[in-house]
Amino acid sequence: MTQWKQYVNPALGELLGALNLDKRFVRGEGTRLWDEEGREYLDFIAAYGALPFGFNPPAIWSAIQAIQTSAEPSFVQPSDLRAAGELAERLVALAPEGIKYVWFANSGTEAVEAALKLVRIKTGKLGIISTHNSFHGKTLGALSATGNDGYQKGFGAPIAGFNRVTYGDLGALEAILDERADEIAAVILEPIQGEGGIIVPPAGYLAGVRELCNKHGVLLILDEIQAGLGRTGTLFACEQEGVIPDVITIAKALGGGIVPVGAVLYNEAAYSETFATKHSSTFAGNTLACRVGLASLTELTKEGGALLQHVSETGAHLLAGLQAVGAKYPHVVKAVRGRGYMIGVEVGCDMNTWGRTSLLGVMAEQESLTPVLSSYLLNVEGIRVAPTLNGAAVIRIEPPLIATKAECDRVIAAFDRTLAHLAKGNTAELVGHLMGVESRPQILPAPTRRVQAEPTGESNEGRFAFLVHPVDLRNYPEMDQSLSVLSLEEIGTLTERFYGLLEPFVAGSTRIAAEDGSTAYGEFVVVPYTADQLMAMNHADAVEAVRKASDLARDRGAQIVGLGAYTSVVTRGGLHLRNPGVAITTGNSYTVVSAVESIYKAVSELGTLRPATSCGAKPALSSEVAALRPTTSCGAKPALSSEVAARLDRSSIAVVGATGAIGRSVAMLLAEQIERLILIGNPSRPEMSRKRLLKVAGDAVRLLATLNAEGKSFAPGTIGAALVEATRGNLPDPHDESADWAPFVLQLETLGHLVITTEIDTYLPQADLVVTATSSTEDLVTPQNLKMGAAVCDLSRPPNVSRAVKEARPDVLVIDGGVVAVPGRPDLGWNFGFEQGLAYACMAETMLLGLSQRYEDTSIGTDLNLETILWLRSQAERMGFELAQLRSFDRPFGREDWERLRAHRQSILQATGAD
Ligand code: PLP
């Protein structure tokens, strides 16, 4: 931590550090800088235009030394300031016709401040018209003229009297002057907008403004703080337009690159005695600054203005060179513009080319690409450039006026190489230096146009958005192929550096056309943090990250926002996203539906769940075939074949994460079909877990009681049958909210039909079927804690089943729960790692709610509503959503996989002689 980062600007220090832009320069000479390690850089920022002669120009130091030699005093107000008088006389002689007076200040913003006060006191009017996207400084008056809301917000700016019009639009200026000229003191403009992104106005604009000001009796201030004193090839930029303003502000270059100084030059029309007696500043007009100003003017004008001529000619060469480079990469370079040594390169990207599948495209959209390119140019090419302050998509190229043609050529060539990487979407190449990675050869596919769906804006079309995030670091190269040359560790470092730099973004869009004729447009919004990163953040920051994404989705028109993966976990199932201003869902209800359906499918494919009775499983109870019956009491159609039911009613099912929303509902839905339910909670909080698990078990028992009250019969040996038997059907009224279910839970626990535990390694080996739905990022299910021949449905993302199970336990079936085929199998606009048209069930729920235009909070918190679950199931069926082919370890589980698994299980059966 350096002193500057610690004591001066920690926030900027962090940002610069993340991009390796935090060099400490120890020496500067001409156009060159050297850092602490002795590396040399070519400087093309020139302190935002304040270094006309580069670093440490000898002529300026000589002027300073001459003061020392002569012992001329510097601060002698009030008196007749000799040096100030000489500099003012010189400026008046060089300035456009009519300029007669000079007022001194210590910086650009103070010069603007003085100019604003001057015109107000002179005219007796407060009105000032400035332009959008302008930059005039950051003290309150100047900031009020600066056309950037972001800089004004929170500072009480603009102060009274300020209005803005569009730069370059004479009609807009005319309209406001026609209406309110009697309130307006002056119009303030830059001859070329600098921080706005090097914007050159249309030809004749400045002259038109002058004419309008004349017509309405309004003064004209030209702010030449950046564009003046040689930067555009003439001493004053307005000379090139043949325009004479009433007031000119200058600063930057006047100080010769060493001393801060500003000045206001003005004509008789702006002169005011009151101003002269009421405005002052201790340091203004000091000897040091004024002698330096004189030396700077001498340097700028010597040899018949050779330096200005050089800027004009070499600037044209630099502009033409950069424009030629820009023309080579039209889909990433939007414009190259400017005049003299004031040039801007505007970068962007066509989002339909590689925009959404590349981090570079995302950064371009968020206007954070220019700092990254500046970092590449600095660290790899040794060239300093910087983005403009308002126009964040523009890289400014503002060399010291002494920069040579050869130096300009070097910069042109460096831009060519940099933009070539950008045009290819080669993120790894452009950010590799941040991780100390040398250039690695890459073969990147040619950009393919993937045209995204657009909203129709019609009222019969549903609107949804779904929030996603990279599950882990492996997702980055899946999204941005160029990152595949980096190791996971390098990608980890990269994401840490980009922490806070990347905002949520839209990764893809899609249109769903359901079988019942309804349609919905949806967008996938990425929260740019992995599961581990979201978990490591403090809670408020994580919720804020999700909120930003949901705000983006809402502002773009979504009416229902689905919280994918950890965006749901960190907001506690959406509960902590207070007042998001849009309906939200976790998608958990439909995840439950699809999980249960996946389990039925797996069971029916497998034949039996009990190939062996080893590992301490209870002896089999009854094997009678259960009657075909609906899964619940809510009128849903039967979902379970008698064959599947028969296999389930002899099984033990463990739910890992049973206190969570999904685990709880899956446990409840399955309870009626099975013999034994093992509810497993979080071992890090055993007491809390037991309390919550008891509640979940109570809910399950209550559901069984409901079924019983409705006259459903349970298959012999199942939990339901045991409950009825043990109580002789004497159960509380399930609708009685005050009923206590705990005694029945305990009874079922004693009978061995229910297990409530946090000891996963003890009880998991007893389960025929395991469902995991936790927010743990760890491997909870391992080759060591699974029963022989068990089936696992892993709903957790990141998964809870160790990858080692795949190799070490060929007897075990692991399915990734919750993958659904979307009707019509549409392109979802980006790659989830599935085939086209497949989606997670939680996404499908969001789509279903969008298609149904049911814009209300759904599946929030931990207690999912059974009615909603069933409504979604029937809605899905009507609209044509269905369970996708089962997948295992992120791959489809095909015919051959089933055959191999069945054969393996058969051989175990034979070997053990089990049933
Ligand atoms: N006006 C213009 C046109 C500028 O470009 C700037 C600075 O970039 C200012 C005013 C403010 O000058 P300073 O930063 O010296 O306060």
Short mmCIF file of N, CA, C and O in Angstrom, two decimals, residues 537-589:
data_model
loop_
_atom_site.label_atom_id
_atom_site.label_comp_id
_atom_site.label_asym_id
_atom_site.label_seq_id
_atom_site.Cartn_x
_atom_site.Cartn_y
_atom_site.Cartn_z
N MET A 537 -18.54 -12.67 -0.21
CA MET A 537 -18.83 -11.24 -0.01
C MET A 537 -19.60 -11.03 1.28
O MET A 537 -20.28 -11.94 1.74
N ASN A 538 -19.56 -9.80 1.80
CA ASN A 538 -20.47 -9.59 2.93
C ASN A 538 -21.89 -9.55 2.38
O ASN A 538 -22.12 -9.23 1.22
N HIS A 539 -22.84 -9.92 3.25
CA HIS A 539 -24.20 -10.18 2.81
C HIS A 539 -24.80 -8.98 2.05
O HIS A 539 -25.39 -9.14 0.98
N ALA A 540 -24.60 -7.79 2.60
CA ALA A 540 -25.21 -6.61 1.99
C ALA A 540 -24.67 -6.38 0.58
O ALA A 540 -25.42 -6.03 -0.35
N ASP A 541 -23.38 -6.60 0.39
CA ASP A 541 -22.78 -6.40 -0.95
C ASP A 541 -23.33 -7.42 -1.94
O ASP A 541 -23.60 -7.10 -3.10
N ALA A 542 -23.49 -8.66 -1.46
CA ALA A 542 -24.00 -9.70 -2.36
C ALA A 542 -25.43 -9.38 -2.77
O ALA A 542 -25.81 -9.49 -3.94
N VAL A 543 -26.25 -8.96 -1.80
CA VAL A 543 -27.64 -8.61 -2.11
C VAL A 543 -27.65 -7.42 -3.09
O VAL A 543 -28.43 -7.39 -4.04
N GLU A 544 -26.74 -6.47 -2.86
CA GLU A 544 -26.68 -5.29 -3.73
C GLU A 544 -26.31 -5.69 -5.16
O GLU A 544 -26.84 -5.15 -6.14
N ALA A 545 -25.40 -6.66 -5.28
CA ALA A 545 -25.00 -7.12 -6.62
C ALA A 545 -26.20 -7.71 -7.35
O ALA A 545 -26.41 -7.48 -8.55
N VAL A 546 -27.02 -8.45 -6.62
CA VAL A 546 -28.22 -9.05 -7.23
C VAL A 546 -29.24 -7.96 -7.55
O VAL A 546 -29.88 -7.96 -8.60
N ARG A 547 -29.36 -7.02 -6.62
CA ARG A 547 -30.34 -5.95 -6.84
C ARG A 547 -30.00 -5.15 -8.11
O ARG A 547 -30.88 -4.82 -8.89
N LYS A 548 -28.72 -4.88 -8.31
CA LYS A 548 -28.31 -4.13 -9.51
C LYS A 548 -28.77 -4.86 -10.77
O LYS A 548 -29.22 -4.25 -11.73
N ALA A 549 -28.60 -6.19 -10.74
CA ALA A 549 -29.00 -6.98 -11.91
C ALA A 549 -30.51 -6.96 -12.07
O ALA A 549 -31.03 -6.84 -13.19
N SER A 550 -31.23 -7.04 -10.96
CA SER A 550 -32.70 -7.05 -11.08
C SER A 550 -33.19 -5.66 -11.51
O SER A 550 -34.14 -5.55 -12.28
N ASP A 551 -32.50 -4.61 -11.07
CA ASP A 551 -32.85 -3.25 -11.53
C ASP A 551 -32.64 -3.13 -13.04
O ASP A 551 -33.47 -2.56 -13.75
N LEU A 552 -31.51 -3.68 -13.50
CA LEU A 552 -31.23 -3.62 -14.94
C LEU A 552 -32.34 -4.33 -15.72
O LEU A 552 -32.87 -3.81 -16.71
N ALA A 553 -32.69 -5.54 -15.23
CA ALA A 553 -33.74 -6.32 -15.90
C ALA A 553 -35.06 -5.55 -15.92
O ALA A 553 -35.73 -5.45 -16.93
N ARG A 554 -35.42 -4.98 -14.76
CA ARG A 554 -36.67 -4.22 -14.65
C ARG A 554 -36.65 -3.00 -15.58
O ARG A 554 -37.59 -2.76 -16.33
N ASP A 555 -35.53 -2.26 -15.55
CA ASP A 555 -35.45 -1.05 -16.37
C ASP A 555 -35.52 -1.37 -17.85
O ASP A 555 -35.90 -0.55 -18.67
N ARG A 556 -35.12 -2.59 -18.21
CA ARG A 556 -35.19 -2.98 -19.61
C ARG A 556 -36.55 -3.57 -19.97
O ARG A 556 -36.75 -4.00 -21.09
N GLY A 557 -37.46 -3.62 -19.01
CA GLY A 557 -38.83 -3.98 -19.35
C GLY A 557 -39.32 -5.31 -18.81
O GLY A 557 -40.47 -5.68 -19.06
N ALA A 558 -38.48 -6.03 -18.06
CA ALA A 558 -38.96 -7.32 -17.53
C ALA A 558 -40.08 -7.09 -16.52
O ALA A 558 -40.06 -6.12 -15.76
N GLN A 559 -41.06 -7.99 -16.51
CA GLN A 559 -42.17 -7.89 -15.56
C GLN A 559 -42.06 -8.95 -14.48
O GLN A 559 -42.68 -8.86 -13.45
N ILE A 560 -41.31 -10.00 -14.79
CA ILE A 560 -41.03 -11.01 -13.76
C ILE A 560 -39.55 -11.37 -13.90
O ILE A 560 -39.06 -11.56 -15.00
N VAL A 561 -38.86 -11.39 -12.75
CA VAL A 561 -37.42 -11.65 -12.77
C VAL A 561 -37.15 -12.92 -11.99
O VAL A 561 -37.54 -13.03 -10.82
N GLY A 562 -36.51 -13.88 -12.63
CA GLY A 562 -36.15 -15.14 -11.97
C GLY A 562 -34.76 -15.03 -11.37
O GLY A 562 -33.85 -14.50 -11.99
N LEU A 563 -34.61 -15.53 -10.14
CA LEU A 563 -33.31 -15.47 -9.46
C LEU A 563 -32.63 -16.81 -9.62
O LEU A 563 -33.00 -17.78 -8.95
N GLY A 564 -31.65 -16.89 -10.47
CA GLY A 564 -30.98 -18.16 -10.72
C GLY A 564 -29.90 -18.44 -9.70
O GLY A 564 -29.27 -17.54 -9.18
N ALA A 565 -29.69 -19.72 -9.43
CA ALA A 565 -28.58 -20.21 -8.62
C ALA A 565 -28.35 -19.37 -7.36
O ALA A 565 -29.26 -19.14 -6.59
N TYR A 566 -27.12 -18.86 -7.18
CA TYR A 566 -26.80 -18.17 -5.93
C TYR A 566 -27.43 -16.80 -5.79
O TYR A 566 -27.43 -16.23 -4.71
N THR A 567 -27.99 -16.26 -6.87
CA THR A 567 -28.69 -14.98 -6.70
C THR A 567 -29.90 -15.22 -5.80
O THR A 567 -30.33 -14.35 -5.08
N SER A 568 -30.40 -16.45 -5.84
CA SER A 568 -31.50 -16.81 -4.96
C SER A 568 -30.98 -17.11 -3.56
O SER A 568 -31.55 -16.67 -2.56
N VAL A 569 -29.85 -17.80 -3.49
CA VAL A 569 -29.31 -18.18 -2.17
C VAL A 569 -28.95 -16.93 -1.35
O VAL A 569 -29.35 -16.80 -0.20
N VAL A 570 -28.20 -16.00 -1.97
CA VAL A 570 -27.72 -14.86 -1.17
C VAL A 570 -28.84 -13.90 -0.80
O VAL A 570 -28.71 -13.12 0.13
N THR A 571 -29.95 -13.95 -1.54
CA THR A 571 -31.08 -13.08 -1.16
C THR A 571 -32.11 -13.85 -0.34
O THR A 571 -33.22 -13.40 -0.16
N ARG A 572 -31.70 -15.02 0.19
CA ARG A 572 -32.58 -15.88 0.98
C ARG A 572 -33.89 -16.10 0.22
O ARG A 572 -34.98 -15.73 0.69
N GLY A 573 -33.74 -16.66 -0.96
CA GLY A 573 -34.93 -16.96 -1.77
C GLY A 573 -35.69 -15.71 -2.15
O GLY A 573 -36.90 -15.74 -2.29
N GLY A 574 -34.97 -14.59 -2.31
CA GLY A 574 -35.61 -13.35 -2.76
C GLY A 574 -36.12 -12.48 -1.62
O GLY A 574 -36.46 -11.32 -1.82
N LEU A 575 -36.17 -13.05 -0.39
CA LEU A 575 -36.76 -12.30 0.73
C LEU A 575 -35.99 -11.01 1.04
O LEU A 575 -36.58 -10.01 1.44
N HIS A 576 -34.68 -11.04 0.85
CA HIS A 576 -33.88 -9.87 1.22
C HIS A 576 -33.81 -8.80 0.13
O HIS A 576 -33.22 -7.76 0.31
N LEU A 577 -34.40 -9.10 -1.02
CA LEU A 577 -34.45 -8.08 -2.08
C LEU A 577 -35.68 -7.23 -1.84
O LEU A 577 -36.66 -7.34 -2.55
N ARG A 578 -35.61 -6.38 -0.86
CA ARG A 578 -36.83 -5.64 -0.50
C ARG A 578 -37.21 -4.65 -1.59
O ARG A 578 -36.37 -3.97 -2.13
N ASN A 579 -38.48 -4.59 -1.91
CA ASN A 579 -39.02 -3.66 -2.91
C ASN A 579 -38.21 -3.59 -4.20
O ASN A 579 -37.72 -2.53 -4.55
N PRO A 580 -38.06 -4.69 -4.89
CA PRO A 580 -37.28 -4.63 -6.15
C PRO A 580 -38.01 -3.89 -7.27
O PRO A 580 -37.42 -3.61 -8.30
N GLY A 581 -39.28 -3.58 -7.06
CA GLY A 581 -40.01 -2.83 -8.09
C GLY A 581 -40.41 -3.69 -9.28
O GLY A 581 -40.77 -3.17 -10.34
N VAL A 582 -40.33 -4.99 -9.13
CA VAL A 582 -40.73 -5.93 -10.18
C VAL A 582 -41.02 -7.25 -9.48
O VAL A 582 -40.48 -7.51 -8.40
N ALA A 583 -41.92 -8.06 -10.08
CA ALA A 583 -42.22 -9.35 -9.47
C ALA A 583 -41.00 -10.27 -9.59
O ALA A 583 -40.29 -10.22 -10.59
N ILE A 584 -40.76 -11.07 -8.56
CA ILE A 584 -39.61 -11.97 -8.61
C ILE A 584 -40.01 -13.41 -8.29
O ILE A 584 -41.03 -13.66 -7.65
N THR A 585 -39.17 -14.33 -8.75
CA THR A 585 -39.36 -15.73 -8.39
C THR A 585 -37.99 -16.39 -8.29
O THR A 585 -37.04 -15.95 -8.94
N THR A 586 -37.92 -17.43 -7.46
CA THR A 586 -36.67 -18.20 -7.42
C THR A 586 -36.73 -19.33 -8.44
O THR A 586 -35.72 -19.95 -8.73
N GLY A 587 -37.92 -19.62 -8.95
CA GLY A 587 -38.07 -20.75 -9.87
C GLY A 587 -38.04 -22.08 -9.14
O GLY A 587 -38.03 -23.14 -9.75
N ASN A 588 -38.08 -22.03 -7.80
CA ASN A 588 -37.93 -23.27 -7.04
C ASN A 588 -39.12 -24.22 -7.17
O ASN A 588 -38.97 -25.42 -7.05
N SER A 589 -40.31 -23.68 -7.39
CA SER A 589 -41.49 -24.56 -7.44
C SER A 589 -41.39 -25.52 -8.62
O SER A 589 -41.64 -26.71 -8.51
#
